[in-house]
Structure formats: C-alpha cells, structure tokens
mmCIF file of C-alpha atoms in Angstrom:
data_model
loop_
_atom_site.group_PDB
_atom_site.id
_atom_site.type_symbol
_atom_site.label_atom_id
_atom_site.label_comp_id
_atom_site.label_asym_id
_atom_site.label_seq_id
_atom_site.Cartn_x
_atom_site.Cartn_y
_atom_site.Cartn_z
ATOM 1 C CA MET Y 1 116.746 131.006 114.634
ATOM 2 C CA LEU Y 2 117.382 130.098 117.592
ATOM 3 C CA SER Y 3 118.322 125.825 117.617
ATOM 4 C CA ARG Y 4 114.710 126.037 120.108
ATOM 5 C CA VAL Y 5 112.235 127.480 117.397
ATOM 6 C CA ALA Y 6 114.200 124.859 114.226
ATOM 7 C CA GLU Y 7 113.985 122.278 116.301
ATOM 8 C CA ALA Y 8 110.029 122.597 117.143
ATOM 9 C CA ILE Y 9 109.210 123.740 113.865
ATOM 10 C CA TYR Y 10 111.170 120.462 111.814
ATOM 11 C CA TRP Y 11 109.838 118.235 114.828
ATOM 12 C CA MET Y 12 106.194 119.819 114.107
ATOM 13 C CA ALA Y 13 106.014 118.953 110.508
ATOM 14 C CA ARG Y 14 107.619 115.370 110.977
ATOM 15 C CA TYR Y 15 105.607 114.568 113.408
ATOM 16 C CA VAL Y 16 101.817 115.611 111.137
ATOM 17 C CA GLU Y 17 103.556 113.786 108.483
ATOM 18 C CA ARG Y 18 104.059 110.573 110.558
ATOM 19 C CA ALA Y 19 99.815 110.994 111.959
ATOM 20 C CA GLU Y 20 99.281 111.178 108.222
ATOM 21 C CA ASN Y 21 101.509 108.192 106.652
ATOM 22 C CA LEU Y 22 100.235 106.036 109.624
ATOM 23 C CA ALA Y 23 96.801 106.457 108.643
ATOM 24 C CA ARG Y 24 98.105 105.284 104.402
ATOM 25 C CA PHE Y 25 99.298 102.471 106.695
ATOM 26 C CA VAL Y 26 96.583 101.448 108.376
ATOM 27 C CA ASP Y 27 93.870 102.243 105.514
ATOM 28 C CA VAL Y 28 96.001 99.871 102.997
ATOM 29 C CA THR Y 29 95.906 97.371 105.232
ATOM 30 C CA LEU Y 30 91.683 97.250 105.369
ATOM 31 C CA ASN Y 31 91.709 97.835 101.694
ATOM 32 C CA MET Y 32 93.626 94.403 101.020
ATOM 33 C CA THR Y 33 91.400 93.002 103.449
ATOM 34 C CA LEU Y 34 89.136 93.279 101.474
ATOM 35 C CA ASP Y 35 90.558 92.448 97.727
ATOM 36 C CA GLN Y 36 92.060 89.003 99.362
ATOM 37 C CA PRO Y 37 90.436 85.787 98.849
ATOM 38 C CA ILE Y 38 88.286 84.564 101.035
ATOM 39 C CA GLY Y 39 90.218 82.416 103.395
ATOM 40 C CA ILE Y 40 93.652 84.052 103.561
ATOM 41 C CA GLN Y 41 94.735 85.122 107.249
ATOM 42 C CA GLN Y 42 94.139 89.494 107.412
ATOM 43 C CA GLN Y 43 97.827 90.448 107.198
ATOM 44 C CA TRP Y 44 97.630 93.166 110.371
ATOM 45 C CA GLU Y 45 100.620 91.205 111.834
ATOM 46 C CA PRO Y 46 103.047 93.488 109.454
ATOM 47 C CA LEU Y 47 101.931 96.196 110.559
ATOM 48 C CA VAL Y 48 103.374 96.328 114.132
ATOM 49 C CA LEU Y 49 106.328 94.642 112.961
ATOM 50 C CA ALA Y 50 106.914 97.817 110.845
ATOM 51 C CA THR Y 51 106.321 100.018 113.807
ATOM 52 C CA GLY Y 52 109.856 98.270 115.097
ATOM 53 C CA ASP Y 53 107.630 98.239 118.306
ATOM 54 C CA GLU Y 54 106.289 94.427 118.828
ATOM 55 C CA LYS Y 55 107.465 93.934 122.185
ATOM 56 C CA TYR Y 56 104.839 97.413 123.622
ATOM 57 C CA PHE Y 57 102.773 95.934 121.185
ATOM 58 C CA HIS Y 58 102.613 91.734 122.395
ATOM 59 C CA LYS Y 59 102.806 93.026 126.014
ATOM 60 C CA ASN Y 60 99.331 95.021 125.552
ATOM 61 C CA TYR Y 61 98.019 93.796 123.239
ATOM 62 C CA LYS Y 62 98.602 89.768 122.778
ATOM 63 C CA HIS Y 63 97.628 88.873 119.116
ATOM 64 C CA ALA Y 64 97.377 91.442 115.915
ATOM 65 C CA SER Y 65 93.515 91.724 114.724
ATOM 66 C CA ALA Y 66 92.101 94.999 113.317
ATOM 67 C CA GLU Y 67 90.497 95.911 116.312
ATOM 68 C CA THR Y 68 94.099 95.342 118.243
ATOM 69 C CA VAL Y 69 95.971 97.470 115.623
ATOM 70 C CA MET Y 70 93.815 99.864 114.627
ATOM 71 C CA GLN Y 71 93.927 100.999 118.598
ATOM 72 C CA PHE Y 72 97.613 100.455 119.241
ATOM 73 C CA LEU Y 73 98.359 102.963 115.490
ATOM 74 C CA VAL Y 74 95.548 104.907 115.748
ATOM 75 C CA PHE Y 75 94.082 106.059 119.410
ATOM 76 C CA ASP Y 76 97.012 104.920 121.813
ATOM 77 C CA ARG Y 77 97.424 107.080 124.146
ATOM 78 C CA GLU Y 78 100.920 105.441 125.711
ATOM 79 C CA TYR Y 79 102.285 104.152 122.467
ATOM 80 C CA PRO Y 80 104.532 107.423 121.472
ATOM 81 C CA ASN Y 81 104.609 106.449 117.916
ATOM 82 C CA SER Y 82 100.351 106.410 117.313
ATOM 83 C CA ILE Y 83 98.531 109.020 115.261
ATOM 84 C CA LEU Y 84 97.312 110.765 118.759
ATOM 85 C CA SER Y 85 100.216 110.455 120.164
ATOM 86 C CA SER Y 86 101.688 112.081 116.353
ATOM 87 C CA LEU Y 87 99.163 115.193 116.512
ATOM 88 C CA ARG Y 88 99.974 115.532 120.810
ATOM 89 C CA PHE Y 89 103.237 116.303 120.127
ATOM 90 C CA ALA Y 90 102.989 118.105 117.138
ATOM 91 C CA ARG Y 91 100.517 120.334 118.768
ATOM 92 C CA GLU Y 92 103.066 121.034 121.796
ATOM 93 C CA ASN Y 93 106.217 122.167 119.809
ATOM 94 C CA ALA Y 94 103.073 124.485 118.067
ATOM 95 C CA ARG Y 95 102.613 125.778 120.832
ATOM 96 C CA SER Y 96 106.034 126.165 121.815
ATOM 97 C CA VAL Y 97 106.006 128.911 118.473
ATOM 98 C CA ARG Y 98 103.374 129.545 117.551
ATOM 99 C CA GLU Y 99 105.239 133.384 117.466
ATOM 100 C CA SER Y 100 107.384 131.406 114.086
ATOM 101 C CA ILE Y 101 103.551 130.070 112.594
ATOM 102 C CA SER Y 102 100.993 131.710 111.175
ATOM 103 C CA SER Y 103 98.034 131.741 113.396
ATOM 104 C CA GLU Y 104 96.198 129.512 110.363
ATOM 105 C CA MET Y 105 98.011 126.711 111.172
ATOM 106 C CA TRP Y 106 98.535 127.242 114.974
ATOM 107 C CA GLU Y 107 93.718 127.015 113.974
ATOM 108 C CA GLN Y 108 93.995 124.464 112.126
ATOM 109 C CA LEU Y 109 96.773 121.443 113.901
ATOM 110 C CA ASN Y 110 94.858 122.687 116.659
ATOM 111 C CA ALA Y 111 91.538 121.787 115.736
ATOM 112 C CA PHE Y 112 93.300 118.705 113.941
ATOM 113 C CA TYR Y 113 94.123 117.239 117.358
ATOM 114 C CA HIS Y 114 90.864 117.686 119.272
ATOM 115 C CA ARG Y 115 89.310 115.849 116.203
ATOM 116 C CA VAL Y 116 91.118 112.776 116.373
ATOM 117 C CA LYS Y 117 90.861 113.043 119.949
ATOM 118 C CA ASP Y 118 87.461 113.539 120.359
ATOM 119 C CA ALA Y 119 86.221 110.494 117.150
ATOM 120 C CA GLU Y 120 85.242 107.094 118.913
ATOM 121 C CA PRO Y 121 88.801 105.694 120.444
ATOM 122 C CA THR Y 122 87.207 101.406 119.537
ATOM 123 C CA PHE Y 123 87.494 100.506 115.366
ATOM 124 C CA ALA Y 124 84.898 98.255 116.999
ATOM 125 C CA THR Y 125 82.560 101.238 117.425
ATOM 126 C CA MET Y 126 83.465 102.695 114.237
ATOM 127 C CA ASP Y 127 81.095 103.270 111.137
ATOM 128 C CA SER Y 128 83.829 103.485 108.066
ATOM 129 C CA PRO Y 129 87.376 103.216 109.983
ATOM 130 C CA SER Y 130 88.296 103.979 106.089
ATOM 131 C CA ASP Y 131 86.617 107.533 106.267
ATOM 132 C CA PHE Y 132 88.059 108.046 109.572
ATOM 133 C CA LEU Y 133 91.767 107.836 107.811
ATOM 134 C CA CYS Y 134 90.863 109.705 105.141
ATOM 135 C CA SER Y 135 89.563 112.292 107.934
ATOM 136 C CA VAL Y 136 93.602 112.146 109.025
ATOM 137 C CA LYS Y 137 94.790 112.394 105.830
ATOM 138 C CA GLU Y 138 93.390 115.267 104.925
ATOM 139 C CA GLY Y 139 93.715 117.365 108.012
ATOM 140 C CA SER Y 140 97.792 116.502 107.317
ATOM 141 C CA HIS Y 141 96.888 118.077 103.978
ATOM 142 C CA LEU Y 142 94.780 120.983 105.207
ATOM 143 C CA PHE Y 143 98.233 121.938 107.431
ATOM 144 C CA ASN Y 144 101.123 121.466 105.098
ATOM 145 C CA GLY Y 145 98.845 123.683 102.308
ATOM 146 C CA ILE Y 146 98.471 126.575 104.737
ATOM 147 C CA ALA Y 147 101.449 126.233 105.990
ATOM 148 C CA ASP Y 148 103.340 126.615 102.123
ATOM 149 C CA ALA Y 149 100.575 129.666 102.028
ATOM 150 C CA THR Y 150 100.732 131.582 104.781
ATOM 151 C CA MET Y 151 104.494 131.201 106.062
ATOM 152 C CA SER Y 152 107.094 132.968 104.209
ATOM 153 C CA HIS Y 153 109.577 130.707 102.733
ATOM 154 C CA ASP Y 154 112.399 131.002 104.975
ATOM 155 C CA LEU Y 155 114.434 129.218 107.200
ATOM 156 C CA GLY Y 156 111.700 128.177 109.208
ATOM 157 C CA TRP Y 157 110.053 126.813 106.386
ATOM 158 C CA HIS Y 158 112.689 125.163 105.287
ATOM 159 C CA PHE Y 159 113.101 122.830 108.141
ATOM 160 C CA ALA Y 160 109.371 122.335 107.997
ATOM 161 C CA ASN Y 161 110.307 120.771 104.321
ATOM 162 C CA LEU Y 162 112.681 119.451 105.688
ATOM 163 C CA GLY Y 163 111.363 117.580 109.220
ATOM 164 C CA ARG Y 164 108.486 116.468 106.611
ATOM 165 C CA VAL Y 165 109.853 115.591 103.451
ATOM 166 C CA ILE Y 166 112.389 112.794 105.544
ATOM 167 C CA GLU Y 167 109.809 111.174 107.367
ATOM 168 C CA ARG Y 168 107.907 110.738 104.304
ATOM 169 C CA ALA Y 169 110.984 109.214 103.417
ATOM 170 C CA ASP Y 170 111.437 106.612 105.770
ATOM 171 C CA LYS Y 171 107.691 105.980 106.310
ATOM 172 C CA THR Y 172 107.829 104.707 101.390
ATOM 173 C CA SER Y 173 110.223 102.480 102.471
ATOM 174 C CA ARG Y 174 108.816 100.901 105.527
ATOM 175 C CA LEU Y 175 105.650 100.543 103.541
ATOM 176 C CA LEU Y 176 107.531 98.733 100.460
ATOM 177 C CA ASP Y 177 109.384 96.803 103.042
ATOM 178 C CA VAL Y 178 106.558 95.872 104.281
ATOM 179 C CA LYS Y 179 104.405 93.925 101.366
ATOM 180 C CA TYR Y 180 107.561 92.460 99.474
ATOM 181 C CA PHE Y 181 108.228 89.963 102.632
ATOM 182 C CA THR Y 182 104.968 89.377 104.946
ATOM 183 C CA LEU Y 183 102.212 90.061 102.926
ATOM 184 C CA LEU Y 184 101.976 87.096 100.670
ATOM 185 C CA PRO Y 185 101.654 83.797 102.099
ATOM 186 C CA THR Y 186 104.340 82.081 99.440
ATOM 187 C CA VAL Y 187 106.167 82.829 96.603
ATOM 188 C CA SER Y 188 104.700 80.959 93.995
ATOM 189 C CA ASP Y 189 101.612 84.008 94.844
ATOM 190 C CA VAL Y 190 104.507 86.143 94.344
ATOM 191 C CA GLY Y 191 103.226 87.617 89.865
ATOM 192 C CA THR Y 192 99.191 86.373 90.569
ATOM 193 C CA PRO Y 193 96.181 88.547 90.693
ATOM 194 C CA THR Y 194 96.810 88.657 94.233
ATOM 195 C CA ASP Y 195 100.152 89.982 94.166
ATOM 196 C CA ASP Y 196 98.447 92.685 91.315
ATOM 197 C CA LEU Y 197 95.631 93.768 93.730
ATOM 198 C CA GLN Y 198 98.383 94.094 96.421
ATOM 199 C CA TRP Y 199 100.906 96.486 94.136
ATOM 200 C CA ALA Y 200 97.828 98.718 93.004
ATOM 201 C CA ASP Y 201 96.872 99.026 96.696
ATOM 202 C CA VAL Y 202 99.840 99.965 97.689
ATOM 203 C CA LEU Y 203 100.661 102.540 95.012
ATOM 204 C CA ARG Y 204 96.988 103.924 96.274
ATOM 205 C CA SER Y 205 97.649 104.056 99.895
ATOM 206 C CA VAL Y 206 100.518 107.011 98.702
ATOM 207 C CA SER Y 207 98.116 108.336 96.123
ATOM 208 C CA GLY Y 208 100.442 107.432 93.788
ATOM 209 C CA PHE Y 209 98.082 104.992 91.757
ATOM 210 C CA GLN Y 210 97.565 107.116 89.135
ATOM 211 C CA SER Y 211 100.310 109.210 89.006
ATOM 212 C CA TYR Y 212 102.241 105.459 88.477
ATOM 213 C CA ARG Y 213 99.326 104.702 85.652
ATOM 214 C CA ARG Y 214 99.840 107.465 83.704
ATOM 215 C CA ARG Y 215 103.321 106.722 83.257
ATOM 216 C CA TYR Y 216 103.387 102.977 83.340
ATOM 217 C CA HIS Y 217 100.444 100.123 81.577
ATOM 218 C CA GLY Y 218 100.585 97.479 83.410
ATOM 219 C CA ILE Y 219 102.186 96.613 87.265
ATOM 220 C CA THR Y 220 104.897 95.102 87.625
ATOM 221 C CA VAL Y 221 107.435 95.323 90.914
ATOM 222 C CA GLU Y 222 110.028 96.580 89.215
ATOM 223 C CA ARG Y 223 108.154 99.848 87.747
ATOM 224 C CA ILE Y 224 107.178 99.897 91.518
ATOM 225 C CA ILE Y 225 110.625 99.972 92.997
ATOM 226 C CA GLY Y 226 111.422 102.330 89.499
ATOM 227 C CA PHE Y 227 108.833 104.854 90.537
ATOM 228 C CA LEU Y 228 108.534 104.782 94.957
ATOM 229 C CA ILE Y 229 112.729 104.540 95.130
ATOM 230 C CA LEU Y 230 113.974 105.567 92.307
ATOM 231 C CA ASP Y 231 111.842 108.376 91.049
ATOM 232 C CA ARG Y 232 112.976 112.260 90.665
ATOM 233 C CA THR Y 233 109.228 114.048 90.779
ATOM 234 C CA PHE Y 234 106.886 111.959 92.404
ATOM 235 C CA PRO Y 235 106.329 113.862 95.467
ATOM 236 C CA ARG Y 236 106.400 110.412 97.490
ATOM 237 C CA ALA Y 237 109.404 108.180 96.047
ATOM 238 C CA ILE Y 238 112.856 108.030 98.262
ATOM 239 C CA ASN Y 239 114.824 109.408 95.836
ATOM 240 C CA TYR Y 240 112.534 112.684 95.432
ATOM 241 C CA CYS Y 241 112.399 113.022 99.138
ATOM 242 C CA VAL Y 242 115.881 113.126 99.315
ATOM 243 C CA ARG Y 243 116.934 115.165 96.803
ATOM 244 C CA GLU Y 244 113.752 118.025 98.364
ATOM 245 C CA ALA Y 245 115.444 117.697 101.778
ATOM 246 C CA ASP Y 246 119.112 118.144 100.387
ATOM 247 C CA VAL Y 247 117.880 121.825 99.008
ATOM 248 C CA SER Y 248 116.078 122.490 101.904
ATOM 249 C CA LEU Y 249 119.714 121.787 103.931
ATOM 250 C CA HIS Y 250 121.362 123.852 101.504
ATOM 251 C CA ALA Y 251 119.126 126.895 101.494
ATOM 252 C CA ILE Y 252 119.259 126.766 105.681
ATOM 253 C CA SER Y 253 123.467 127.216 105.488
ATOM 254 C CA GLY Y 254 123.689 129.440 102.304
ATOM 255 C CA THR Y 255 126.553 126.171 101.571
ATOM 256 C CA LEU Y 256 126.508 126.236 97.435
ATOM 257 C CA MET Y 257 124.623 123.245 96.208
ATOM 258 C CA GLY Y 258 127.170 120.538 95.371
ATOM 259 C CA THR Y 259 129.049 121.325 98.440
ATOM 260 C CA TYR Y 260 128.652 120.631 102.013
ATOM 261 C CA ARG Y 261 129.875 122.489 104.846
ATOM 262 C CA ASN Y 262 128.489 119.499 107.631
ATOM 263 C CA SER Y 263 127.791 115.546 107.424
ATOM 264 C CA ALA Y 264 124.262 116.414 107.021
ATOM 265 C CA GLU Y 265 124.864 118.110 103.995
ATOM 266 C CA ARG Y 266 127.542 115.571 102.873
ATOM 267 C CA LEU Y 267 125.252 112.416 103.594
ATOM 268 C CA PHE Y 268 122.342 113.274 101.828
ATOM 269 C CA GLY Y 269 124.551 114.697 99.417
ATOM 270 C CA GLN Y 270 125.782 111.227 99.085
ATOM 271 C CA LEU Y 271 122.511 109.620 99.111
ATOM 272 C CA ARG Y 272 120.837 112.224 97.077
ATOM 273 C CA ALA Y 273 123.823 110.865 94.240
ATOM 274 C CA GLU Y 274 123.459 106.596 94.845
ATOM 275 C CA LEU Y 275 120.081 107.658 94.474
ATOM 276 C CA ASP Y 276 120.488 109.241 90.965
ATOM 277 C CA TYR Y 277 122.796 107.045 89.331
ATOM 278 C CA ARG Y 278 121.440 103.470 91.168
ATOM 279 C CA GLN Y 279 119.125 100.792 89.119
ATOM 280 C CA VAL Y 280 116.514 98.850 89.264
ATOM 281 C CA GLU Y 281 118.303 95.600 88.582
ATOM 282 C CA ASN Y 282 120.885 96.492 90.435
ATOM 283 C CA ILE Y 283 118.021 96.394 93.877
ATOM 284 C CA ARG Y 284 116.579 93.731 92.762
ATOM 285 C CA GLU Y 285 120.515 92.085 92.884
ATOM 286 C CA ILE Y 286 121.167 93.666 96.168
ATOM 287 C CA GLY Y 287 117.562 91.594 97.528
ATOM 288 C CA LEU Y 288 115.458 94.561 98.143
ATOM 289 C CA HIS Y 289 114.944 94.208 102.137
ATOM 290 C CA GLU Y 290 118.081 94.553 101.875
ATOM 291 C CA TYR Y 291 118.745 96.876 99.518
ATOM 292 C CA ILE Y 292 116.079 99.005 101.923
ATOM 293 C CA ASP Y 293 117.655 98.341 105.354
ATOM 294 C CA SER Y 294 120.295 99.608 103.986
ATOM 295 C CA LEU Y 295 118.335 102.531 103.339
ATOM 296 C CA GLN Y 296 116.972 103.753 106.016
ATOM 297 C CA VAL Y 297 119.739 103.134 108.327
ATOM 298 C CA ARG Y 298 121.029 105.906 105.849
ATOM 299 C CA LEU Y 299 118.340 108.209 106.549
ATOM 300 C CA ASN Y 300 118.502 107.608 110.301
ATOM 301 C CA GLU Y 301 122.222 108.540 109.795
ATOM 302 C CA ALA Y 302 121.484 111.487 108.089
ATOM 303 C CA SER Y 303 118.727 112.446 110.596
ATOM 304 C CA ALA Y 304 120.923 111.749 113.666
ATOM 305 C CA ALA Y 305 123.624 114.956 111.794
ATOM 306 C CA ILE Y 306 121.099 116.889 110.587
ATOM 307 C CA HIS Y 307 120.187 116.747 114.739
ATOM 308 C CA ASP Y 308 124.085 116.511 115.767
ATOM 309 C CA THR Y 309 124.844 120.461 112.976
ATOM 310 C CA PHE Y 310 121.308 122.347 114.394
ATOM 311 C CA PHE Y 311 119.918 121.981 116.858
ATOM 312 C CA ALA Y 312 122.329 119.515 119.343
ATOM 313 C CA ILE Y 313 123.320 121.294 123.286
ATOM 314 C CA ARG Y 314 127.424 121.575 122.222
ATOM 315 C CA PRO Y 315 130.262 123.500 124.669
ATOM 316 C CA VAL Y 316 131.364 126.666 124.073
ATOM 317 C CA GLU Y 317 134.027 128.847 124.916
ATOM 318 C CA GLU Y 318 133.878 131.752 125.954
ATOM 319 C CA PRO Y 319 136.637 134.242 124.427
ATOM 320 C CA TRP Y 320 137.512 136.089 127.483
ATOM 321 C CA THR Y 321 137.290 133.810 129.968
ATOM 322 C CA GLY Y 322 138.353 130.695 129.202
ATOM 323 C CA GLN Y 323 135.338 129.033 130.252
ATOM 324 C CA PHE Y 324 132.766 126.614 128.443
ATOM 325 C CA GLN Y 325 129.020 126.911 128.460
ATOM 326 C CA SER Y 326 126.461 124.774 126.805
ATOM 327 C CA GLN Y 327 125.491 126.917 123.921
ATOM 328 C CA ARG Y 328 122.082 126.171 120.917
#
C-alpha cells in the first residue's frame, strides 16, 4: 500500500473520531449545567482549555458561554479542530482514496458532512442542541460500523483502526483531566453529590455508565480512574485503545507481537506494558493531572513515530546512480 493512501485512511478515521469526541465533550457539559445547583457558574471555560487553543478562542469570542463555546467547537469554519472542520478534512481524505474504501463508506461520510454543514449554525436558535450532538455521535457510529462491515480487514482497515483508537485515547485522557481539575468550585466539593453527578456525566460522555455500573456498585474516583485508564475491555479506556493500536501496528508490519522493528512499535509496546502493570494507587500518588499529562506526551510521541515510520517523505539512495530522490 502506498504511504499516501495509508496516511489518508489513517487521518480520515481519526478526524471522524475527533468529531464524535468533540460532540461528547459539548454534550456532557450541557448535561452538567442541568445537574448543577442554581447559582453555580457554568463550566464552559474548561472545554476551551482542553483544546489547547484558548488563544484562538479568546481572540475570536472574548468570553466562554454556552453559545460561544458551541459555535467554537461545533460550527467554526476557520477553527481546524471544530466538528465541521474535522468532518471536512475527513471527507477530503476519503475523496482522495475513494478507490481504497467502500462506496458505502464514502456515501455515509459525504452525507454526514453535509448534514452538519447544513445544520442551524447558532446554539441560541437550535431547538435541541443535545439531539443534534447525539446525531453527530450516531453519524460517527454508522460510519465506523459501515467501515467494519464493508472494508476488508487488511492493511487499510488497520490504518483506519490505528487512527481511530489513538484519537479516542487522547480524548478520553483530556476529558478526565478537565473533570478532575476544573469542574468543581472548591476542594471541599470533592466527594459531594455534585461531584458524584459530574463523574456520572463523565462516564455517560464516553458511553460507559452502564458498563461501569455493571461492574461496580458505587461511584468512586479510584474506580473511575481504573475504569477509564487501565481497563483492558472497555472500548474507550486508554489501555484498551493502546492495546488495539499495538495489535494493528504489528498486523501492518507483520512483526511478531511482543517484539518490535520500528520506533512506533517500540513506543506503543512500552506504553502498553506500563498500563498493563500500573495500579490506581500509583496514579493517585503521582497525581492524576501529572500522570495524564505524561500519557498525552507519550501518545503524541508514538503518533509522531507512526508518521515517521509509515508516512514521512525520506531521501533514499538509488543504487544504480548514487543519487537521492524523495520517496514515501
């Protein structure tokens, strides 16, 4: 497979997953504002901080409110990480590799993009923002289901899976970070009913509330950290996503599991082993924010290694001339 095709499929899947996770971010904050006692300031600023693009936001929107953050994260055509922009980039990548994906995938992604593009572009005039955000999540689920059902599970599918699970691991870590540090007004609010409601909303935002409750009776910070970071079976847990990425990487290269032949396999293998043997008590000792921060750094390093290993243009020597040319 050409690296150009592999990269387009990887980013197509990653952008669709990004759009879905942004919808989850906004939807959970909408639900939290309904659960909060009267008089508590609404918590829209943490969503802006989670993007890492607060300079762009404050330059264009001044202050964080439900309307401005919704516009920023959902409909902003100039902001490259909004839902609309993510779907536009996903569609452009899909268009460039239409011969490598099924026609059903292209039709769903094309319709998905136009549905969001043609939606009412302001929060204030929308009848039900939550229903719209649910439709974004459903659009992503439908696209991923069609991809799994209509695409051969060969190299192309593994590159798509790689993009999907790496984006999902990153967004789960950011959601945890936002909740732990910024959503409660004071330290004394930790462990209160408001705290429990917010953690329940975090679980619902990753569609994990029922899975969590089937395993545990009550909501505690320690159990939720273990569930969303270290769990090996929940599809949005960081450890599950890293293990899936490791499997797809080895399927692509043909390297024996447990060994490595490139830096991407080495970094994901190390991260997978660390998560497999990490304990919640260790994370609390390190500090949840500090631990998640280090996880995000390592995920970024591993993502960069994927680019260098599979997509980057590098000079290669032509054996018959001794000259160099650029090759993907």
